[in-house]
Short mmCIF file of C-alpha atoms and ligand atoms in Angstrom, two decimals:
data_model
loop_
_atom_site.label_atom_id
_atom_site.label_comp_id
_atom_site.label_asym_id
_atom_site.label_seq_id
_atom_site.Cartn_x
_atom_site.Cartn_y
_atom_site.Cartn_z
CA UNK X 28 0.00 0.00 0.00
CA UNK X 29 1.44 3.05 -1.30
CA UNK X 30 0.69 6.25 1.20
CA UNK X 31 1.33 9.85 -0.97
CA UNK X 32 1.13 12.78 1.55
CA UNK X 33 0.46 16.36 -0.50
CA UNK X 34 0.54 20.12 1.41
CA UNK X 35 -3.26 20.37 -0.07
CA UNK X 36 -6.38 19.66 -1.49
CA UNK X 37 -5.44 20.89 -5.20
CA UNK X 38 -2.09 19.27 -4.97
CA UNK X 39 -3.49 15.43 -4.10
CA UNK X 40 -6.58 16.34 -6.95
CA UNK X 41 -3.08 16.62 -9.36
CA UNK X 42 -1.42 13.97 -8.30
CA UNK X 43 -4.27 11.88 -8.33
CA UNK X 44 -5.17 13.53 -11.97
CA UNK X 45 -1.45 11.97 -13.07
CA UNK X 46 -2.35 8.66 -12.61
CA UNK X 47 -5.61 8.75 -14.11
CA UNK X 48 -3.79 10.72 -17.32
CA UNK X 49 -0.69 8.20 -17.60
CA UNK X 50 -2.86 5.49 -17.70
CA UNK X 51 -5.50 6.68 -20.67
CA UNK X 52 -2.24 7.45 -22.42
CA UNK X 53 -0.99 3.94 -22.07
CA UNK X 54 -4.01 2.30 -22.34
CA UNK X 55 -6.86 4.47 -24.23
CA UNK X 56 -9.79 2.24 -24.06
CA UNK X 57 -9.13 1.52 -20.69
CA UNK X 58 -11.48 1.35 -18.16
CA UNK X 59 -11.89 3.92 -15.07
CA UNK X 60 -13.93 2.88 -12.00
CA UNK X 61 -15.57 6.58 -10.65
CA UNK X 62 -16.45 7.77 -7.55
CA UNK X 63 -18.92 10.84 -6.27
CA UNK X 64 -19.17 13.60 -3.80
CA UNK X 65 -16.38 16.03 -2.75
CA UNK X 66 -13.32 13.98 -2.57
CA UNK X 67 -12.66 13.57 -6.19
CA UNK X 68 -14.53 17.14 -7.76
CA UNK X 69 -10.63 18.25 -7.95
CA UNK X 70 -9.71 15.45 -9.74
CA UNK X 71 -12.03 16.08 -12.01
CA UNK X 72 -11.69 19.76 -12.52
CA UNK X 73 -7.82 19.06 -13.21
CA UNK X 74 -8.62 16.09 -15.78
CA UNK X 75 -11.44 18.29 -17.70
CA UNK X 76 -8.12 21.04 -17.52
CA UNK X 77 -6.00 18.22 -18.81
CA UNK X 78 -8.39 17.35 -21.79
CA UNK X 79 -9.17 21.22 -22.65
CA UNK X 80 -5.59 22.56 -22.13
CA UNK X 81 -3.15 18.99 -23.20
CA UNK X 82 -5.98 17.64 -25.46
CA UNK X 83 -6.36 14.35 -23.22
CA UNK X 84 -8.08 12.28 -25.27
CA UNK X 85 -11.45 10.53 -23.31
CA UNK X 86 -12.76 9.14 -26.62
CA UNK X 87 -12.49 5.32 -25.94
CA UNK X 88 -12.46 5.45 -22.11
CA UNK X 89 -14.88 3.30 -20.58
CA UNK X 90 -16.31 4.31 -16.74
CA UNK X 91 -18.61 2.56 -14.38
CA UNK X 92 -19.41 4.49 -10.97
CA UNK X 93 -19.67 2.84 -7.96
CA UNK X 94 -22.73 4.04 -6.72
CA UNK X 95 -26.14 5.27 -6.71
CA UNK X 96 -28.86 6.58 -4.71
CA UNK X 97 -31.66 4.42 -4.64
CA UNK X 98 -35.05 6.36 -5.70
CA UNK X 99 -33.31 9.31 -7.61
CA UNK X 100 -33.70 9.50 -11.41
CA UNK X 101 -30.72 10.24 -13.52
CA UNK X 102 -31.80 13.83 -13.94
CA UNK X 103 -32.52 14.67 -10.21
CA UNK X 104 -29.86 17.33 -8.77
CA UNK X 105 -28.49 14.99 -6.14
CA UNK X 106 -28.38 11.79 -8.06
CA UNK X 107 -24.47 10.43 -8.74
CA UNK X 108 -25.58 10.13 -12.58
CA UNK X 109 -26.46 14.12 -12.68
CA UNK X 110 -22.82 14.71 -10.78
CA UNK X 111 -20.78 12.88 -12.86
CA UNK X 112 -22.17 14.33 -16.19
CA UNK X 113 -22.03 18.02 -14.56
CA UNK X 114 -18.53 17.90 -13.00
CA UNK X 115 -16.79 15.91 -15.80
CA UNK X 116 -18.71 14.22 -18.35
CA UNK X 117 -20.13 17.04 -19.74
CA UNK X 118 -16.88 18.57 -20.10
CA UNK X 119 -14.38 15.77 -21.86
CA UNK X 120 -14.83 14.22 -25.25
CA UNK X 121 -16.30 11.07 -23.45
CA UNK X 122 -18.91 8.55 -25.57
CA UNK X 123 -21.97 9.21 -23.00
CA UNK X 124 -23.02 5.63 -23.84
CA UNK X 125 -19.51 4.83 -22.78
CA UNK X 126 -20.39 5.57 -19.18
CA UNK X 127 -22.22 3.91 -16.66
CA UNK X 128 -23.90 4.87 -13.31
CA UNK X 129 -25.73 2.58 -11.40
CA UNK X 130 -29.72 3.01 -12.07
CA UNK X 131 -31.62 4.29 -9.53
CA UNK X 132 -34.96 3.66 -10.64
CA UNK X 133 -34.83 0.18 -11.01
CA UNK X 134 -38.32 -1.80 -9.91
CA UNK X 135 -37.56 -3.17 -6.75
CA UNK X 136 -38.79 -6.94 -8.46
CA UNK X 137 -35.87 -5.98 -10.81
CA UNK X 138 -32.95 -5.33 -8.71
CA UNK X 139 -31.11 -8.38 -8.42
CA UNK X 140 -31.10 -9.07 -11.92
CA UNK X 141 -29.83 -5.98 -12.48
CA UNK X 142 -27.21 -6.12 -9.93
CA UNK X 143 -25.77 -9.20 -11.88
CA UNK X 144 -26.07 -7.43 -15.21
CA UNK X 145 -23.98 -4.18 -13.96
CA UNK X 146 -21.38 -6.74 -12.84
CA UNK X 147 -21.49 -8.47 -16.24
CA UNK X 148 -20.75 -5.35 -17.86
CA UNK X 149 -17.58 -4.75 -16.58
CA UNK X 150 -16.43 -8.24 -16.64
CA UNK X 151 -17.18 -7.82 -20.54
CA UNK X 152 -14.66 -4.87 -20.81
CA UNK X 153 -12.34 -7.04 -19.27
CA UNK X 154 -12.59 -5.49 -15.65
CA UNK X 155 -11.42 -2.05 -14.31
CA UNK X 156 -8.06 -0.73 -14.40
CA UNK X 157 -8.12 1.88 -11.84
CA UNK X 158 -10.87 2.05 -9.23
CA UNK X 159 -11.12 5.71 -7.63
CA UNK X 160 -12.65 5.98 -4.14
CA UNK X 161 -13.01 8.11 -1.49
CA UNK X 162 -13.45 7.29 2.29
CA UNK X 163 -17.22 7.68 4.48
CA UNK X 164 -16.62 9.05 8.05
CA UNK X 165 -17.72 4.85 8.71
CA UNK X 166 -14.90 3.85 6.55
CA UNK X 167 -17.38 3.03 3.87
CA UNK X 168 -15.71 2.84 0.23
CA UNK X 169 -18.88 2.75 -1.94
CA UNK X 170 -21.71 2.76 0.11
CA UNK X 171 -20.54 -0.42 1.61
CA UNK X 172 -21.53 0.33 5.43
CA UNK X 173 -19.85 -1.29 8.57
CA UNK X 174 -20.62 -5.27 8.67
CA UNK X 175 -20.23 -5.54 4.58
CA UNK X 176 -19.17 -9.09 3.37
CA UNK X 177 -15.69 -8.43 2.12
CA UNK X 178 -16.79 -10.52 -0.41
CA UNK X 179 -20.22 -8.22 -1.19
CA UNK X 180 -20.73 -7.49 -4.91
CA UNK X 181 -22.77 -4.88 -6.60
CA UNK X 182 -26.30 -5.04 -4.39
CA UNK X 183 -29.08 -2.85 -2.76
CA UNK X 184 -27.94 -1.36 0.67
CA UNK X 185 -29.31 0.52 3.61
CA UNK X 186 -27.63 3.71 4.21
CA UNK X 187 -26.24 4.26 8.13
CA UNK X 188 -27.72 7.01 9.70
CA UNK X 189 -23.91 8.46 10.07
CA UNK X 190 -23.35 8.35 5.91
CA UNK X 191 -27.30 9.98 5.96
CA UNK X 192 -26.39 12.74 8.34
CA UNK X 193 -22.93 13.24 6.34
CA UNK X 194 -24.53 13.31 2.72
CA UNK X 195 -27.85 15.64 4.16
CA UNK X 196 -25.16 18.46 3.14
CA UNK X 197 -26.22 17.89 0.07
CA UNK X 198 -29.60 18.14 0.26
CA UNK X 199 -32.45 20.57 1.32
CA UNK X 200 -33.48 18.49 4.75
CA UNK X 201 -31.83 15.11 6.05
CA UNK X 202 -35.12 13.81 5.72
CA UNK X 203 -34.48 13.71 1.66
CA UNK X 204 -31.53 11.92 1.96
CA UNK X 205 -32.19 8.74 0.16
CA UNK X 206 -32.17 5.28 2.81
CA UNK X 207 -31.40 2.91 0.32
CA UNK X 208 -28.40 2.65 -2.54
CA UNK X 209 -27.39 0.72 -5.15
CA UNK X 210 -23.16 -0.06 -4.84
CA UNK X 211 -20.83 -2.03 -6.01
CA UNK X 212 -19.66 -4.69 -3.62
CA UNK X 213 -16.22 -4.92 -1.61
CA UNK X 214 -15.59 -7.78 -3.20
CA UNK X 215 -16.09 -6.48 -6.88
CA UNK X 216 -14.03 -3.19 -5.94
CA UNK X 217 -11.27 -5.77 -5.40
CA UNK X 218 -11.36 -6.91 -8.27
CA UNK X 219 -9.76 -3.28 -9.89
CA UNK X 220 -6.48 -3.77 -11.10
CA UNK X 221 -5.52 -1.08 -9.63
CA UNK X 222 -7.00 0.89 -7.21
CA UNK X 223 -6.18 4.81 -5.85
CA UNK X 224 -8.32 6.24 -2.41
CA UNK X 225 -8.41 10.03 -1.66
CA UNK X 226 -9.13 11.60 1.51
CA UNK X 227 -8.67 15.29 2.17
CA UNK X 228 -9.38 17.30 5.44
CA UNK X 229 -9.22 16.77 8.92
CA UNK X 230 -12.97 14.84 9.14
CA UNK X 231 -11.42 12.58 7.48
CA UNK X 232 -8.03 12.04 9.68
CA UNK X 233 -9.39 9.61 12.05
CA UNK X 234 -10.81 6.84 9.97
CA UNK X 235 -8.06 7.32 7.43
CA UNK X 236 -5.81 6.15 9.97
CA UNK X 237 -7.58 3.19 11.20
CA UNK X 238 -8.28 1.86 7.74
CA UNK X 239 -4.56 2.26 6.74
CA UNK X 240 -2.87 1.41 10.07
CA UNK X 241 -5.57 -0.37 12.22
CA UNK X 242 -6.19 -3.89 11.56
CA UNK X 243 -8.46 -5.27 8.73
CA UNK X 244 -12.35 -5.40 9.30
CA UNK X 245 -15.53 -5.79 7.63
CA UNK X 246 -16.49 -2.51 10.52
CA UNK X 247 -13.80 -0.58 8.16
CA UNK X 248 -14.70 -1.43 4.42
CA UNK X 249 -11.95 0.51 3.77
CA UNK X 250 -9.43 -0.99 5.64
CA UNK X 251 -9.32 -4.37 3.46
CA UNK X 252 -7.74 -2.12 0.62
CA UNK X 253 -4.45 -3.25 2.35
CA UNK X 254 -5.46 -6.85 1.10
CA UNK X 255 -5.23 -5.49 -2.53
CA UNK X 256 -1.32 -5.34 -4.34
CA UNK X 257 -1.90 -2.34 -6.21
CA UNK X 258 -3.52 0.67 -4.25
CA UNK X 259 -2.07 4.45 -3.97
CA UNK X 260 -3.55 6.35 -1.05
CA UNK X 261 -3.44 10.50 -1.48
CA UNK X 262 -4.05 12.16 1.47
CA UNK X 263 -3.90 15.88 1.96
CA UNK X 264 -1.60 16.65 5.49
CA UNK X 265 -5.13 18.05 7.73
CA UNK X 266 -6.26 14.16 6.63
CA UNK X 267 -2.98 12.18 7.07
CA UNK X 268 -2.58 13.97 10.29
CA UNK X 269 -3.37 10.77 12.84
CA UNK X 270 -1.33 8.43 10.75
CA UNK X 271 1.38 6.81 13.04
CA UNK X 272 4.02 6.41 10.26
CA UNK X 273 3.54 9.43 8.35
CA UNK X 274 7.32 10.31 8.30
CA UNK X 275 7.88 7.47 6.87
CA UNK X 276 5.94 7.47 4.00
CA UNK X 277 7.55 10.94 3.09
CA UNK X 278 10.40 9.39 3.30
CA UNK X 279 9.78 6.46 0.96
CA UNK X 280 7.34 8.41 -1.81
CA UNK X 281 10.66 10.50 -2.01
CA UNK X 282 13.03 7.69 -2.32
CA UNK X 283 10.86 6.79 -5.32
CA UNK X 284 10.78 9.52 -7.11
CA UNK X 285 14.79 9.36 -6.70
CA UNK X 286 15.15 5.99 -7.51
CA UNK X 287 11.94 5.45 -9.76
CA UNK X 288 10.91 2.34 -8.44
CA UNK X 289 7.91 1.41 -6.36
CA UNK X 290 8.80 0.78 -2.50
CA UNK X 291 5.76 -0.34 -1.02
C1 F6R N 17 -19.40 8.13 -3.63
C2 F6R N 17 -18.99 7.06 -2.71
C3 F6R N 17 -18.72 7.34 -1.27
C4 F6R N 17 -17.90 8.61 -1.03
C5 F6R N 17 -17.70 8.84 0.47
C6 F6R N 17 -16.94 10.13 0.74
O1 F6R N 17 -19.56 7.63 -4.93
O2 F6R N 17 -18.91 5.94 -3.12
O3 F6R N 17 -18.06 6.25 -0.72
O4 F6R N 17 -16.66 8.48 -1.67
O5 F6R N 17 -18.93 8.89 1.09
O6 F6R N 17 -17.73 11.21 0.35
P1 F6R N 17 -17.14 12.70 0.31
O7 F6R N 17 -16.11 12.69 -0.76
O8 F6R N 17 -18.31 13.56 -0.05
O9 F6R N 17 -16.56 12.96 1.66
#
């Protein structure tokens, strides 16, 4: 598990931005696994700068988000369809049918079925290369809550009243915050080839730290990233600021740049 401390929010958006662009350059039909809310609108402000200002080229990119609220249509304000077209798909050259958001509407009879199906998909694309999360105050990546199978795969959940309280930002009243959500499992998020998790802020300090230094547990989701071989964690300092061994992963993401090799 590879640990990448920046000064700031922009700085860990650019960083993160890097990996995203070196891999559509090596790979252009390759397939991104997205992620919603704050966390990752800087990422996606610096890869819509990327495509207008270095011509990054989103033409045969393939993306399938991890989530969605269950109950929202695609065009309601706070579904994760409506963000993702407004703060990047809208502005990159990116085939619309290309990308992929959980439905929210789906009949209820319907949802199993079409649980499988979403899974189906991106087995047919030959699974995701890079998986982009961000961290719940629970340590929920997805909306896979405390007590998740670590095995789970894309499913209906119930949300926990802390991940209701934290998204009723969002919305009007808490009482509008959706219950219910459609995600992809642990299990299929493991499945990425490679995976990177942001986390900016102090909120997020605490459960940053257990997930990356605390033991591994199905009350973390999080925390069973360190079972995966190929996951880069960007932190901003005010959310790497309870990590135990954070001089030491200075120390070694500067030893690779110097040597150009990965240490962890
Ligand atoms: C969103 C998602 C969630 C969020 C998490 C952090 O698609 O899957 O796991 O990444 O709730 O949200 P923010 O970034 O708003 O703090």
């Amino acid at each position: 598990m590879r640990v990448i401390i920046k000064k700031n929010y922009e700085e860990m958006s650019k960083e993160a931005a890097k990996i995203v662009k070196d891999l559509i350059q090596k790979k252009e039909n390759c397939v991104l696994g997205l992620a919603t809310g704050s966390t990752p609108v800087g990422l996606y402000k610096e890869l819509i700068r990327m495509h207008k200002e270095e011509g990054l080229d989103f033409s045969k990119v393939i993306t399938f988000n991890l989530d969605e609220y269950y109950g929202l249509s695609p065009d309601h304000p706070q579904s994760y369809r409506y963000f993702m077209d407004i703060n990047l798909f809208n502005h990159i050259n990116i085939k619309k049918d290309n990308t992929n958001v959980p439905d929210g509407k789906v009949p209820i009879e319907k949802i199993e079925q079409y649980c499988e199906w979403y899974e189906d998909m991106i087995k047919k694309v030959g699974g995701i290369d890079l998986q982009v999360v961000g961290i719940g105050g629970d340590g929920h990546i997805g909306f896979n809550e405390p007590g998740s199978s670590l095995n789970s795969r894309t499913r209906l959940v119930a949300l926990d009243e802390q991940t209701i309280k934290d998204n009723s930002r969002f919305f009007d009243k808490i009482e509008d915050v959706p219950r219910f959500a459609i995600t992809m499992g642990v299990g299929t998020i493991l499945e990425a080839k490679e995976i990177i998790l942001l986390a900016n802020g102090e909120k997020k300090a605490e459960i940053v730290a257990k997930a990356i230094e605390g033991p591994i547990t199905s009350q973390i989701s999080a925390s069973v990233l360190q079972l995966h071989p190929k996951v880069t964690i960007i932190l901003d300092e005010e959310a790497a600021s309870k990590l135990k061994r954070k001089e030491y992963y200075k120390f070694a993401s500067e030893a690779e740049k110097k040597i150009g090799l990965r240490l962890f």
